[in-house]
Short mmCIF file of C-alpha atoms (C1' of nucleotides) in Angstrom, two decimals:
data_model
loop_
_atom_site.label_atom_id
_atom_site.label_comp_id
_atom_site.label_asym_id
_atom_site.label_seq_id
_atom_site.Cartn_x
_atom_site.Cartn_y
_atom_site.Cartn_z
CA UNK A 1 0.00 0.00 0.00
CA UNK A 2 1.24 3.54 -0.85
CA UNK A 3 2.03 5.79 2.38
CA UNK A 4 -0.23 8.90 3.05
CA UNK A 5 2.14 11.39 4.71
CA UNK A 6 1.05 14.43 6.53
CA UNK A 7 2.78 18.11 7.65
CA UNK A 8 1.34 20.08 9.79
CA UNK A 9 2.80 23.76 11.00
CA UNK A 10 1.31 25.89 13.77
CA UNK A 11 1.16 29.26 12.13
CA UNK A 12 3.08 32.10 12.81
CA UNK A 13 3.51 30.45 16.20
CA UNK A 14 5.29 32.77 18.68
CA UNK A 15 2.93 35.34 17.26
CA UNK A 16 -0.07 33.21 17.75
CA UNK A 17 0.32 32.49 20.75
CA UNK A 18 1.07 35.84 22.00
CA UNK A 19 -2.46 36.71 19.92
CA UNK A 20 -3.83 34.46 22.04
CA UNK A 21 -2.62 35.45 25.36
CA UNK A 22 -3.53 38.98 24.70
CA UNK A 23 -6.44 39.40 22.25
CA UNK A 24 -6.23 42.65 21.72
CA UNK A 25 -2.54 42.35 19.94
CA UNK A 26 -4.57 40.79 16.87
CA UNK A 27 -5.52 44.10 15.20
CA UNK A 28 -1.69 45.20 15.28
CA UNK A 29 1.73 44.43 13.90
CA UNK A 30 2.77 41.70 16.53
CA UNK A 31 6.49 40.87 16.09
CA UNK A 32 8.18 38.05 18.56
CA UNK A 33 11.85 39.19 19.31
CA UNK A 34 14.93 37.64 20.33
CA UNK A 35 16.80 40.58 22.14
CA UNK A 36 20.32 40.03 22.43
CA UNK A 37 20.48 42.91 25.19
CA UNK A 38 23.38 44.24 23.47
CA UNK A 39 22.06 47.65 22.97
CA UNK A 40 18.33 48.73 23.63
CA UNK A 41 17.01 46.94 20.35
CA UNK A 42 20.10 44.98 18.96
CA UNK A 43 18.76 41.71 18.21
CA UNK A 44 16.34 39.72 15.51
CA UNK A 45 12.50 39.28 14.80
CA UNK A 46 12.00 35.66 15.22
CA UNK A 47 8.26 35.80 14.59
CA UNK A 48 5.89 38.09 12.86
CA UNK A 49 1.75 37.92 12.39
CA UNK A 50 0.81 38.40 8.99
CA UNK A 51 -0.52 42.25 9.52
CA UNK A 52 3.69 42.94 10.38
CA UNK A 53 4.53 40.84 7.35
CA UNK A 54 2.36 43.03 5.60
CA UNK A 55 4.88 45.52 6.01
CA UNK A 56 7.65 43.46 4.88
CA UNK A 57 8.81 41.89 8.12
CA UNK A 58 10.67 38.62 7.91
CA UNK A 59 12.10 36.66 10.25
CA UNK A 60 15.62 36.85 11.27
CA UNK A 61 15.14 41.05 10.02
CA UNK A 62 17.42 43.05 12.58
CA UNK A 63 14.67 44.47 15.14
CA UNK A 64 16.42 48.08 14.23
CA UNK A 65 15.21 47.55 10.40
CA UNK A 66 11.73 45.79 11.29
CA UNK A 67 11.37 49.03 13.61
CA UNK A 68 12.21 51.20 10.04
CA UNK A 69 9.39 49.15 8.09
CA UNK A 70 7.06 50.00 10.83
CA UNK A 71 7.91 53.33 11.47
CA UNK A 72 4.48 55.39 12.43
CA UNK A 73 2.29 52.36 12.47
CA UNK A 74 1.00 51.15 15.95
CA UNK A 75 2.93 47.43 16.24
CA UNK A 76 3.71 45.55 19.15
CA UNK A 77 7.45 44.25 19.85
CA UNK A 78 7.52 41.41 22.37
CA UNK A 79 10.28 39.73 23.48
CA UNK A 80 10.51 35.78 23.17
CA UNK A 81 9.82 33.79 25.55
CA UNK A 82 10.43 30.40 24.43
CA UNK A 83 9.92 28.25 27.50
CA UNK A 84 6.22 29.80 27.25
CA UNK A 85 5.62 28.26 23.63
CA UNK A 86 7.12 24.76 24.60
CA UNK A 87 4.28 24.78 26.62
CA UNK A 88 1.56 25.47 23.90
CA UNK A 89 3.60 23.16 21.73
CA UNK A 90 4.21 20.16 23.75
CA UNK A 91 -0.32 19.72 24.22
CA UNK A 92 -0.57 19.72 20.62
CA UNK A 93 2.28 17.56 19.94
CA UNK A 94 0.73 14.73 22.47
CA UNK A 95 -2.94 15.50 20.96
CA UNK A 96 -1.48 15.30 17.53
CA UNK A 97 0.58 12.32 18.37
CA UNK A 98 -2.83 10.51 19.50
CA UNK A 99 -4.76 10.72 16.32
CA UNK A 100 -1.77 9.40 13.64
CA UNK A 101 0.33 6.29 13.46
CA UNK A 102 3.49 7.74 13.76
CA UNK A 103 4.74 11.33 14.80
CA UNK A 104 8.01 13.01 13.50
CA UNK A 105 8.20 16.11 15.14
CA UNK A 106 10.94 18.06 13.69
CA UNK A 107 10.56 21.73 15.53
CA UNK A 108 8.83 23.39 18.01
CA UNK A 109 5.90 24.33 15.87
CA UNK A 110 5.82 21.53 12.64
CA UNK A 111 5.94 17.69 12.54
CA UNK A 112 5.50 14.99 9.86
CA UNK A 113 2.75 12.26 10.63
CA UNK A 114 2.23 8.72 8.70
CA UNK A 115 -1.75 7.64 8.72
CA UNK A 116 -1.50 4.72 6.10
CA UNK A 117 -2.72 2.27 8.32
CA UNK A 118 -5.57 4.73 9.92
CA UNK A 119 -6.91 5.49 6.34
CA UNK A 120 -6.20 2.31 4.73
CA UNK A 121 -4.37 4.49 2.03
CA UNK A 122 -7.82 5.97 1.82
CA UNK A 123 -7.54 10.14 1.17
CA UNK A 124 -10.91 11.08 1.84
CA UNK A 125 -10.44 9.40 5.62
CA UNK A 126 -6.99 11.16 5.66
CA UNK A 127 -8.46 14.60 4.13
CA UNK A 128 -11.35 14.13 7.29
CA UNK A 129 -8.90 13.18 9.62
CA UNK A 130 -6.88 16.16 8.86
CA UNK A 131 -9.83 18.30 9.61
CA UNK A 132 -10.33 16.46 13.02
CA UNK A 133 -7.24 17.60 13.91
CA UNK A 134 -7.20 21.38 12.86
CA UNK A 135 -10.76 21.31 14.93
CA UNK A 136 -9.39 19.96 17.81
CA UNK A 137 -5.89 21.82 18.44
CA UNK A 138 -8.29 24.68 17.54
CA UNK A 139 -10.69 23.98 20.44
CA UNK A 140 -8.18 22.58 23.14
CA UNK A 141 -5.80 25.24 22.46
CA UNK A 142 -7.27 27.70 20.31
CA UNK A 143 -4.50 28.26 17.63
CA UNK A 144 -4.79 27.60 14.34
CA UNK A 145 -2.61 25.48 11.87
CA UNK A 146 -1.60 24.67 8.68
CA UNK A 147 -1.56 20.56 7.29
CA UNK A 148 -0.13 19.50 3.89
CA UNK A 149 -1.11 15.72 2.74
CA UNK A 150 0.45 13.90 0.39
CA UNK A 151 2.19 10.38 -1.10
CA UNK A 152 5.82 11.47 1.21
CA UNK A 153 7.22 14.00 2.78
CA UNK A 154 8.32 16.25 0.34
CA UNK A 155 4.89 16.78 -1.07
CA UNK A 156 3.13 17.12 2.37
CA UNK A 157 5.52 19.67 3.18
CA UNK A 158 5.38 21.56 0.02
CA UNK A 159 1.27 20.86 0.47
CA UNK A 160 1.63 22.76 4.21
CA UNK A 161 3.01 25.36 3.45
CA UNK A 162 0.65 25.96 0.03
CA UNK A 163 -2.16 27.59 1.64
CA UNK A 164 -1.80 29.48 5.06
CA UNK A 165 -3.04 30.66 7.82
CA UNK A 166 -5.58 27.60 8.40
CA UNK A 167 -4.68 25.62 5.57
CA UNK A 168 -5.61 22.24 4.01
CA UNK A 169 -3.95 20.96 0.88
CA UNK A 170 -4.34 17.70 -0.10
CA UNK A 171 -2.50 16.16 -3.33
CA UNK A 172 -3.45 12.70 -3.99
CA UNK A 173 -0.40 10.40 -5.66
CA UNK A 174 -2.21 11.34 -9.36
CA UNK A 175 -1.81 15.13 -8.56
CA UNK A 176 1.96 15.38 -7.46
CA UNK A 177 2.92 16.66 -10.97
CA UNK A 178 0.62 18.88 -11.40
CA UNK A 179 0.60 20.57 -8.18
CA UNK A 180 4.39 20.50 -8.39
CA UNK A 181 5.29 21.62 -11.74
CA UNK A 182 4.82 25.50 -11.91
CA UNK A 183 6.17 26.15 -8.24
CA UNK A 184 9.28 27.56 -7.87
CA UNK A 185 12.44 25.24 -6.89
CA UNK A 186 12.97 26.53 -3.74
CA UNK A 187 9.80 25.38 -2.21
CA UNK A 188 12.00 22.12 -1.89
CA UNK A 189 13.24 21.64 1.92
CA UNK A 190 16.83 21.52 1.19
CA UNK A 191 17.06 24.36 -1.52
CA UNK A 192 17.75 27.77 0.37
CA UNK A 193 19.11 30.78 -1.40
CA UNK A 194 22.76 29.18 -1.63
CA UNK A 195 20.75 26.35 -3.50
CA UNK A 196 19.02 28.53 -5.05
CA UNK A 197 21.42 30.35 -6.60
CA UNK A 198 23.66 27.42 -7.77
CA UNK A 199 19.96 25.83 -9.56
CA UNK A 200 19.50 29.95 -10.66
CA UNK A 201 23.09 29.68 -12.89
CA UNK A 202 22.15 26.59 -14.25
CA UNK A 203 18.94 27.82 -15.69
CA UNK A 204 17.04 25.93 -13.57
CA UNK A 205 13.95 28.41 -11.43
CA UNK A 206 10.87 25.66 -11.06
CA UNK A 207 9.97 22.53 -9.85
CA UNK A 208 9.64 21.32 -13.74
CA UNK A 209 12.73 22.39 -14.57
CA UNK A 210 14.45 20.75 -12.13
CA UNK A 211 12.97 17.98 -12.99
CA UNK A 212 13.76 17.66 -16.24
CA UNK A 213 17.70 17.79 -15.01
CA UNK A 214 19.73 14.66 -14.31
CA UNK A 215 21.43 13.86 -10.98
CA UNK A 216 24.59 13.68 -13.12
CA UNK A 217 24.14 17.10 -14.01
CA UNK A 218 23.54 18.54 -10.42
CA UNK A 219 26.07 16.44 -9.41
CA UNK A 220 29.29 18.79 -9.02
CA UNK A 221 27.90 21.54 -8.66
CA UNK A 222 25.62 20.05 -5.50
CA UNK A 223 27.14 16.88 -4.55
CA UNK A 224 25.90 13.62 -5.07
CA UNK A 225 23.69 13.69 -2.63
CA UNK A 226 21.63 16.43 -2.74
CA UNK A 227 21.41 16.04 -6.23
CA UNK A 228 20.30 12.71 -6.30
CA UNK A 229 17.83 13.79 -3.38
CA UNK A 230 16.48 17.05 -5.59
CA UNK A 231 16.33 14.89 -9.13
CA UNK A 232 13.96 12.67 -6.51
CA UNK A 233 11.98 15.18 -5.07
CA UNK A 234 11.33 17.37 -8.04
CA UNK A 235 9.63 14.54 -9.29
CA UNK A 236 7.54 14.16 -6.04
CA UNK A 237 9.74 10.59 -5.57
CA UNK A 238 10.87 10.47 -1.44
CA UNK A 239 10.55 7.21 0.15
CA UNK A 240 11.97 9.22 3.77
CA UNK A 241 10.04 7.65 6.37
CA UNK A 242 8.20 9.51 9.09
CA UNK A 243 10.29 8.38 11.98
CA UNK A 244 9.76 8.69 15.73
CA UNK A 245 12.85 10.57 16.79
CA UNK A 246 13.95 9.67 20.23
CA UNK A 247 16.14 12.09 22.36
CA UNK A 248 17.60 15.00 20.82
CA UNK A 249 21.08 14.19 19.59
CA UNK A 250 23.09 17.32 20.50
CA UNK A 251 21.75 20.18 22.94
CA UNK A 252 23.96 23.73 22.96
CA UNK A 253 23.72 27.06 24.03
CA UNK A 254 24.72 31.15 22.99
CA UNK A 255 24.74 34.25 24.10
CA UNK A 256 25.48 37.64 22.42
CA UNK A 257 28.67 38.92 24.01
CA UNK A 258 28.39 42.68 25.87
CA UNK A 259 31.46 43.87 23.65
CA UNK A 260 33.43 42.27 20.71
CA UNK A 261 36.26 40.07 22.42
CA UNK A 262 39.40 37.85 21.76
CA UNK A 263 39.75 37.53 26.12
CA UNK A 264 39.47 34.21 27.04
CA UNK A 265 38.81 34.88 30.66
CA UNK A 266 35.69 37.50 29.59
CA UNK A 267 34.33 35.00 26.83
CA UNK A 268 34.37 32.45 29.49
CA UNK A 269 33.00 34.22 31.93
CA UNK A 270 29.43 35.68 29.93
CA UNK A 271 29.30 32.43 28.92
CA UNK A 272 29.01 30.66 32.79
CA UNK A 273 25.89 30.63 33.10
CA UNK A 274 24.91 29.66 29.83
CA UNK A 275 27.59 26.65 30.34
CA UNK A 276 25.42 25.95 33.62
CA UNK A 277 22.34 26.02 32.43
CA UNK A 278 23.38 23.31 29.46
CA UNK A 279 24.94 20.96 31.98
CA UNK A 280 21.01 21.48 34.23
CA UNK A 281 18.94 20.60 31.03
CA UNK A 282 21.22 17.79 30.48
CA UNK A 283 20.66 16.49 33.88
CA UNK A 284 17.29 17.24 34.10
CA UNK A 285 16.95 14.62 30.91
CA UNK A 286 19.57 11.92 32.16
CA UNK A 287 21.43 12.79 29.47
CA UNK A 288 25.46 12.44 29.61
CA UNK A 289 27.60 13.75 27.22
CA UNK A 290 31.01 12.64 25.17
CA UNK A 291 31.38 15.21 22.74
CA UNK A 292 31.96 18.94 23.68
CA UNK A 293 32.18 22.32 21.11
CA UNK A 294 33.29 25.79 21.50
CA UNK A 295 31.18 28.45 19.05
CA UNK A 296 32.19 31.17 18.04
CA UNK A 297 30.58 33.84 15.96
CA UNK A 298 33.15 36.53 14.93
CA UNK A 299 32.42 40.07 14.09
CA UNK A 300 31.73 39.53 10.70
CA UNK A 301 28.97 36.93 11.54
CA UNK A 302 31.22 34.03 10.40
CA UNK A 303 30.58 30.71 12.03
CA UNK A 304 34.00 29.14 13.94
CA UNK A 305 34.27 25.98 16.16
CA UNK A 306 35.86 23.94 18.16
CA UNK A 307 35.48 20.30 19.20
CA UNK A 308 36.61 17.51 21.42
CA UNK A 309 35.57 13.72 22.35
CA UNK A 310 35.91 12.49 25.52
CA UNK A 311 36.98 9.15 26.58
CA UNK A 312 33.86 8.32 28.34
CA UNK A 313 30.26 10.21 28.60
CA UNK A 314 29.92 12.33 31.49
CA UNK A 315 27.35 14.83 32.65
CA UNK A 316 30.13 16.86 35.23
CA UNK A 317 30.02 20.44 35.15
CA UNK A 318 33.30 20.78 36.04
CA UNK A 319 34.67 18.82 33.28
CA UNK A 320 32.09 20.97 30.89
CA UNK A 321 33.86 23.88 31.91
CA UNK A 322 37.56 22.96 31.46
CA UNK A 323 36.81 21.41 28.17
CA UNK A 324 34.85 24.76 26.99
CA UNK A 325 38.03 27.08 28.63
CA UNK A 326 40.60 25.20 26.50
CA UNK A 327 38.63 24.73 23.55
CA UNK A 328 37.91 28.31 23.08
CA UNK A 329 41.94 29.35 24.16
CA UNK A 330 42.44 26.96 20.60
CA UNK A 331 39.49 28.64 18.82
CA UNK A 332 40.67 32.07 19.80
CA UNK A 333 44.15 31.37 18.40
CA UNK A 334 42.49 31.04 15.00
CA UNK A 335 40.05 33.85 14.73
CA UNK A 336 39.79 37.48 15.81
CA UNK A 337 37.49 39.02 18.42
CA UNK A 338 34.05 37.41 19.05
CA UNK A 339 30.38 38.61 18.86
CA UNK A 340 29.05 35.29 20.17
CA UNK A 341 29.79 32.67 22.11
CA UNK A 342 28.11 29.43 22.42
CA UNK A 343 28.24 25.66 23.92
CA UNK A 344 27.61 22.26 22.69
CA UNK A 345 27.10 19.06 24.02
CA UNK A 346 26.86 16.42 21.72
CA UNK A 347 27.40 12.54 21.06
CA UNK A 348 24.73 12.03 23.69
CA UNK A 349 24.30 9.16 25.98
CA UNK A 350 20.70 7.99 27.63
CA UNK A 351 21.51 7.24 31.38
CA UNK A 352 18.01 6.76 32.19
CA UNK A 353 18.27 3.00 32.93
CA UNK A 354 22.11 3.31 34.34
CA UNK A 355 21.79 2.22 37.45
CA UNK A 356 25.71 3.32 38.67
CA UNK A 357 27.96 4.88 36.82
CA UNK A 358 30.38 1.71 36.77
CA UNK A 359 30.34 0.87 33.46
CA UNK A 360 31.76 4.11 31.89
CA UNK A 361 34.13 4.60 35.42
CA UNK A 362 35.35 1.10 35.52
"C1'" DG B 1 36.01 0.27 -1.92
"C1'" DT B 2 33.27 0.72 2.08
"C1'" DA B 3 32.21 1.42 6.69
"C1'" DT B 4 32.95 4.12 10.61
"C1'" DG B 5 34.29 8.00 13.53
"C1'" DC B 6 35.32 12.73 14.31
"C1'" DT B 7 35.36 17.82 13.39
"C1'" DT B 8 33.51 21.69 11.10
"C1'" DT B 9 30.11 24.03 8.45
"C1'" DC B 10 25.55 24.60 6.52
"C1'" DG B 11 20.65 25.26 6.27
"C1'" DG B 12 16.03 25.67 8.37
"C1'" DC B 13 12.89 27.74 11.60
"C1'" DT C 1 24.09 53.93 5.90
"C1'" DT C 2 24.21 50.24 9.02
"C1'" DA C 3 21.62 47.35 11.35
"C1'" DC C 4 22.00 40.80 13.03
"C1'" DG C 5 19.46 35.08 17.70
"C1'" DG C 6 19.44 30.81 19.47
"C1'" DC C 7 18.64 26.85 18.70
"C1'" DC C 8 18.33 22.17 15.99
"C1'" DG C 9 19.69 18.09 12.63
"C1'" DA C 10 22.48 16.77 9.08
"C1'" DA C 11 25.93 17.22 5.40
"C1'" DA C 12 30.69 17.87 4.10
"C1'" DG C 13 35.27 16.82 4.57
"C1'" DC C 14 38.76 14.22 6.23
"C1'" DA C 15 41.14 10.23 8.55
"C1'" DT C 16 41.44 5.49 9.77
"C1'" DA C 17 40.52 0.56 9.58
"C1'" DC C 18 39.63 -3.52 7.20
#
DNA sequence: GTATGCTTTCGGC
DNA sequence: TTACGGCCGAAAGCATAC
């Protein structure tokens, strides 16, 4: 039996949820900020409602340029507060995760869901299903999404995003082409504007015209991979299945720096308690660690880091801390002053059914 | 050649 | 005129082992 694949995306969440908390935002520009605390309004817009995007706000726009597109127009600017939408998210992930076979959530406000066996491959039961589920996260929580359906994941994710706020696309296996053909390529998950821009040179703009390219032809500019992946997808092929992903698989932290440094000893120390709070959420999950990272983003936004493994997992702040210290002394040797500094704890180890720690001490 | 492991960078939200 | 977060998963790139 072919799979029936869903995507569904909570829109504009941050946004919506702040809508929700405080109804009388709705009628305004409401923009969710991350504020670096920097200066009075350095930071980013994570999150926008559609009356700010209106107004050409995007997210990841500097605050002090979203500010510029809404200059003279009443908006509100709110500062993020994530641990507030993990909340939100994590009921509608569990109500969501109740009505499909199997749940791939892959962010705080989107998932993948497989309902082949529910529907019996049957789209009408999966197009009604999908409207069971828009009622209900609408009722128990009262936010709105959007759900794509479709033969895979590539098409249900395409199909999501298709028609928002409150959407519902559905594109049985007999549609793919057509609903795929005159949208541009980078409606693809995987082709951003580097992507973009490579497929751009190459004459290549839409769906159809990448699919009319071979693999072989993508392949040095784009690797094997992708290309082989893209010459798939264009063609709505993706046999990706929805997975249930257990624990996350790496868990870091950053901070915006006061000033630009190259100090050790002042990197170190803004970055304590970020370095503490890491090693508490690791804890708090069982969760030990063998692989440790220094980030650094320089001035010039560039992306530098640092890594080590250890010879056995731990979860000891102490030995976070040393590890971070001398990876960012290396790091620092290679690069000029920082803008931000970050942590990362990866390679991680369950230690929910370790009973001692015997096996990794000896 | 292929599998595996590790470090660094990229891309998405 | 410039302006600029904090996460995540996964790919790329390289080395080693067989």
């Amino acid at each position: 039996m072919s799979r029936i694949v869903g995507h569904l995306d909570l829109d504009y969440f941050y946004a919506q949820v702040e809508e929700l908390e405080d109804p009388a935002l709705k009628s305004k520009p409401v923009l969710v900020c991350v504020y670096s605390g920097r200066t009075e309004e350095s930071g980013v817009v994570s999150t926008s409602n559609y009356k700010a995007r209106e107004h050409g706000v995007r997210s990841g726009m500097p605050i002090a340029l979203a500010k510029r597109a809404l200059a003279g127009v009443d908006s509100a600017f709110i500062p993020m507060v994530h641990s507030k939408y993990e909340l939100y998210s994590d009921r509608v992930m569990e109500t969501l995760r109740s009505k499909v076979d199997v749940l791939e959530q892959t962010g705080i406000d989107e998932a993948f869901f497989d309902v082949t066996k529910l529907t019996g491959g049957d789209y009408g039961k999966a197009s009604a299903l999908a409207r069971e589920i828009k009622r209900e996260i609408l009722s128990d929580e009262g936010l709105t999404c959007s759900i794509g359906i479709g033969p895979n994941k590539v098409v249900a994710k395409i199909a999501s995003a298709f028609n928002k706020p409150d959407g519902l696309t559905v594109v049985r296996e007999g549609d793919v082409a057509g609903f795929l053909s005159e949208m541009p390529a980078d409606r693809i998950y995987g082709v951003g504007p580097k992507t973009a821009k490579i497929l751009e040179e190459k004459g290549i703009t839409t769906i159809a015209g990448l699919s009319k390219a071979t693999a072989d032809s993508l392949s040095s500019a784009l690797g094997r991979r992708l290309a082989v992946y893209l010459h798939n997808a264009a063609q709505g092929i993706d046999d990706d299945p929805v997975v249930d992903r257990a624990e996350a698989t790496q868990l870091s932290r950053m901070i915006t720096l006061k000033h630009d440094t190259n100090d050790v000893e002042q990197i170190t120390r803004e970055l304590s308690p970020a370095v503490r709070d890491l090693q508490e959420k690791l804890a708090a999950k069982n969760l030990f660690f063998r692989n440790v990272s220094a980030i650094g983003i320089s001035t010039d936004l560039s992306l530098h880091t640092k890594s080590k493994t250890l010879e056995a997992p731990t979860n000891d702040l102490g030995v976070l801390e040393t590890e971070v210290e001398e990876l960012f002394e290396a790091l620092l040797l290679e690069v000029g002053d920082l803008r931000r500094a970050g942590v990362r704890a990866s390679d991680l180890k369950d230690m929910q059914d370790q009973s001692s720690l015997t096996e990794f001490t000896g």
